[in-house]
Amino acid sequence: MKKTLTTLALGAAMAAGPAMADLVFPDLSYRTGPYAAGGIPFSDGYNDYFTLLNERDGGIGGVKAKVVECETGYNTEKGVECYESTKGQGALIYQPLSTGITYQLIPKVTADNIPLHTMGYGRTSAANGEVFSHVFNYPANYWNGASGVVNYLLESNGGDISGKKIALVYHNSAYGKEPIRTLEELSKKHGFELVALPVDHPGQEQKSQWLQIRRDRPDYVVMWGWGVMNQVAIQEAANIRFPMENFIGVWWSGAEHDVMPAGDKADGYKAVTFHNVGRDFPVFDDIQKYVVDAGKAAGAGDQVGNVLYNRGMYAAMLAAEAAKTAQEIHGTAEITPAMMRDGMEALVIDEAKMAALGMPNFGPSFNVSCENHGGPGLVGVTQWDAESKTWSLISDFKPSDTEVIGKLIEEDSAAYASENNIEPGCK
Amino acid sequence: MFYREAGDFKVSYADDSQTFPIKFDRYRYYAVLAVAFGLIPFLINDYWANAILLPFLIYSIAAIGLNILVGYCGQVSLGTGGFMAVGAYACYKLMTAFPEVSMFIHVILAGGITALVCVLFGLPSLRIKGFYLAVATLAAQFFLVWLFNRVPWFYNYSASGQINAPERDTFGIIITGPNAPAWATYLFCLIFLAVCALIARNLTRGTVGRTWMAIRDMDIAAEIIGVNPLKAKLTAFAVSGFFIGISGALFFAVYLGAVEVGEAFGIQKSFLVLFMVILGGLGSIFGSFAGAAFLVLLPVVLKVVGVDLMGWPTDIVAHFQLVIVGALIIVFLIAEPHGMAQLWRVAKEKLRLWPFPH
């Protein structure tokens, strides 16, 4: 009885729903709330890239891409509502840009057989594809980021940072706590001292943390912040005259809007990254021509080339490439979420492909496999120049400490598998 | 016409003092129950369960809990979010410590633990009241969130500090986790809501409720006529905490499945539930339902109308929602301080007299 009713309801939904011909890419964006400063450029980049594909190439493999935007406000409840309301429309992939929403969706997408791509955020141990079958976090995760920071410090100190003091200013949430384990391991390995300073949501109040930094005089400050927290931290660092060269943020703490409010005093601030910055890439000419000049840009259209715009575009590119891969594997242009998952697992990004897409040297080359959903974890470093108001890449994409990270991923994913009765393995 | 009382004779005191003395009202109530228990579980899908019905049911429980404290006993509380967090974390600790025990037991125990915590934070209410008590409970809100973020024991030492609901069942039916069927989660919450509403309604009609209301209306006068303020206030905190704890446990375990304390149980949550009570109607069980339904449905309706039908940008719609909720609170406070429940009551009065207004 129940089954027939469900089938009837499903059938009705299918008949009444939008044409299934489009490839649906939901965009769980946030253009409001304390994290909007980061949410807006990312979402604009994500939308614009699919608009570009539709306008220039006629879609992906001849099928138009359709972006369904849903406002979450970085709020997990709204995120769940957005997920439930869009998944029935044939959503191929979710990229929520929020650690909280990611944690909500990990079990749900696995049960619903829809892939989830959390690029550079989310649950780090999802890199283990044997446990997290539907969750991907290539090309780099937080632990790569933490290790990348330490590697950079090692490099700039001639390979020895023992006895140095590193303060971690972090968002007091699942997101901010993520690197602590790795940094603790690395501090044991390299002999530096780690001081963790939590900042509560949303992060406007950091006086006491920076007072402590001024008193403790750490050699370096590492920041795991997002949204309004970044601007405040950089301003506070400038206020206590902390040398900006020794202040390194994670990739979510290194965009234009984070450093602009502090003006010239932010000059020299650094951040790690897993993709390139600036707009000196051929793809931006196409975006200008087909999207911005055509009046089809998302949002206000003023974010093109910003760090987070690039990241949103990069996320869209990876999704589109995975969709192309899925189309090749299954020999059909109209792919399902399950096929999309196969495409993501077989994704190969190399320099030739990137150059063909108009993004030479935009991001690292990598292969995804069933065992490794996390990619190679190559991390570069960017620096802010306040005078020209530009970010520039000051180091190549270098490998992180896979020895330490691999062990932690193994541990954490094994704990998740045992908690949730998952039998690890590749099907 | 609609609420005809002619021919509806009461022949006993029990008949006269029942919750729904008018026949039409009573049958309507039975009809709602029949639809909720007998029809919706067969029609429900994931979207309706996770996006609309579960939040409505769970917030209704929280609103009833807060309404007992604020609406019936007059003890202003801004600690709802913190107390919901207590329910959620209690439920999480119980779920992980005793995996084989039924979810019903866990949720009820979580409510009990929250009741104890709530009484503890209610103790200052014996000395302070009104605005000052609001600030004291606000401290509870901040302290509890800080505590759950600070002490790793509460989140079982997980690296991220999040709590995740593992798969648990009751009578062999999966209730939590991603594989729980929509109808099971819905019915589970509905049962709790129905029982809570029944308990709340009957408590507020009896001696306990009268002492609460006496304290609310004039605490000194209540003391003079023999109400024990200690007992009245603390029972209100206990009952309120019990309901809020249940709603917190359901919110975490059944609805969201994973929770980050600062984000899910922050000060926003306290305000949201308080707004539900204010908009719905202070001192009314029906008002709690109406307020919860309104604030859960409003964003969804605005989204459907604004984004899906009109094609407006999502951020404009999100901002509109803030403006509309704010404006409604102001309007209600000025025009109808007793909330939607009062509108409903007035409508009912008019319908009973219709078509002969006087």
mmCIF file of C-alpha atoms in Angstrom, chain A residues 35 74-77 98-104 122 170-178 199-201, chain B residues 81 85 88-89 141 145 148-149 155 158 160-165 251-252 256-267 269:
data_model
loop_
_atom_site.group_PDB
_atom_site.id
_atom_site.type_symbol
_atom_site.label_atom_id
_atom_site.label_comp_id
_atom_site.label_asym_id
_atom_site.label_seq_id
_atom_site.Cartn_x
_atom_site.Cartn_y
_atom_site.Cartn_z
ATOM 1 C CA TYR A 35 29.616 34.653 6.222
ATOM 2 C CA TYR A 74 25.275 29.193 6.441
ATOM 3 C CA ASN A 75 22.517 27.732 8.609
ATOM 4 C CA THR A 76 22.313 23.947 8.866
ATOM 5 C CA GLU A 77 18.533 23.808 9.144
ATOM 6 C CA SER A 98 29.860 24.892 4.889
ATOM 7 C CA THR A 99 31.339 22.392 7.272
ATOM 8 C CA GLY A 100 28.149 22.272 9.334
ATOM 9 C CA ILE A 101 25.938 21.504 6.351
ATOM 10 C CA THR A 102 28.503 19.005 5.085
ATOM 11 C CA TYR A 103 28.245 17.026 8.294
ATOM 12 C CA GLN A 104 24.451 17.020 7.863
ATOM 13 C CA GLY A 122 34.102 19.500 5.188
ATOM 14 C CA TYR A 170 40.607 29.394 15.016
ATOM 15 C CA HIS A 171 36.850 29.596 14.567
ATOM 16 C CA ASN A 172 35.430 27.711 17.527
ATOM 17 C CA SER A 173 33.418 25.214 15.521
ATOM 18 C CA ALA A 174 33.903 21.925 13.736
ATOM 19 C CA TYR A 175 35.530 23.839 10.901
ATOM 20 C CA GLY A 176 38.089 25.622 13.043
ATOM 21 C CA LYS A 177 38.911 22.610 15.184
ATOM 22 C CA GLU A 178 39.723 20.480 12.171
ATOM 23 C CA VAL A 199 37.290 32.610 18.593
ATOM 24 C CA ASP A 200 33.543 32.191 18.995
ATOM 25 C CA HIS A 201 31.001 32.503 16.165
ATOM 26 C CA GLY B 81 18.677 27.352 23.051
ATOM 27 C CA ALA B 85 21.402 21.819 23.799
ATOM 28 C CA ALA B 88 20.522 17.103 22.629
ATOM 29 C CA TYR B 89 23.773 16.330 24.405
ATOM 30 C CA GLN B 141 22.369 30.128 27.357
ATOM 31 C CA VAL B 145 26.920 26.485 24.831
ATOM 32 C CA PHE B 148 29.433 21.841 25.429
ATOM 33 C CA ASN B 149 32.071 23.394 23.216
ATOM 34 C CA TYR B 155 31.080 15.169 22.394
ATOM 35 C CA SER B 158 35.548 13.639 18.494
ATOM 36 C CA SER B 160 35.615 18.158 15.145
ATOM 37 C CA GLY B 161 33.585 18.741 18.307
ATOM 38 C CA GLN B 162 30.376 17.842 16.477
ATOM 39 C CA ILE B 163 27.930 15.264 17.713
ATOM 40 C CA ASN B 164 26.502 12.776 15.223
ATOM 41 C CA ALA B 165 23.423 10.690 15.849
ATOM 42 C CA PHE B 251 15.960 18.247 17.083
ATOM 43 C CA PHE B 252 19.391 16.713 17.225
ATOM 44 C CA LEU B 256 19.300 17.088 11.976
ATOM 45 C CA GLY B 257 21.365 14.040 12.886
ATOM 46 C CA ALA B 258 24.514 16.106 13.412
ATOM 47 C CA VAL B 259 24.852 19.231 15.462
ATOM 48 C CA GLU B 260 27.399 21.876 16.192
ATOM 49 C CA VAL B 261 26.420 23.459 19.463
ATOM 50 C CA GLY B 262 27.267 27.099 18.726
ATOM 51 C CA GLU B 263 25.521 27.059 15.406
ATOM 52 C CA ALA B 264 22.441 24.978 16.187
ATOM 53 C CA PHE B 265 21.752 26.045 19.767
ATOM 54 C CA GLY B 266 23.015 29.608 19.786
ATOM 55 C CA ILE B 267 21.204 32.666 21.028
ATOM 56 C CA LYS B 269 17.435 29.625 18.767
#
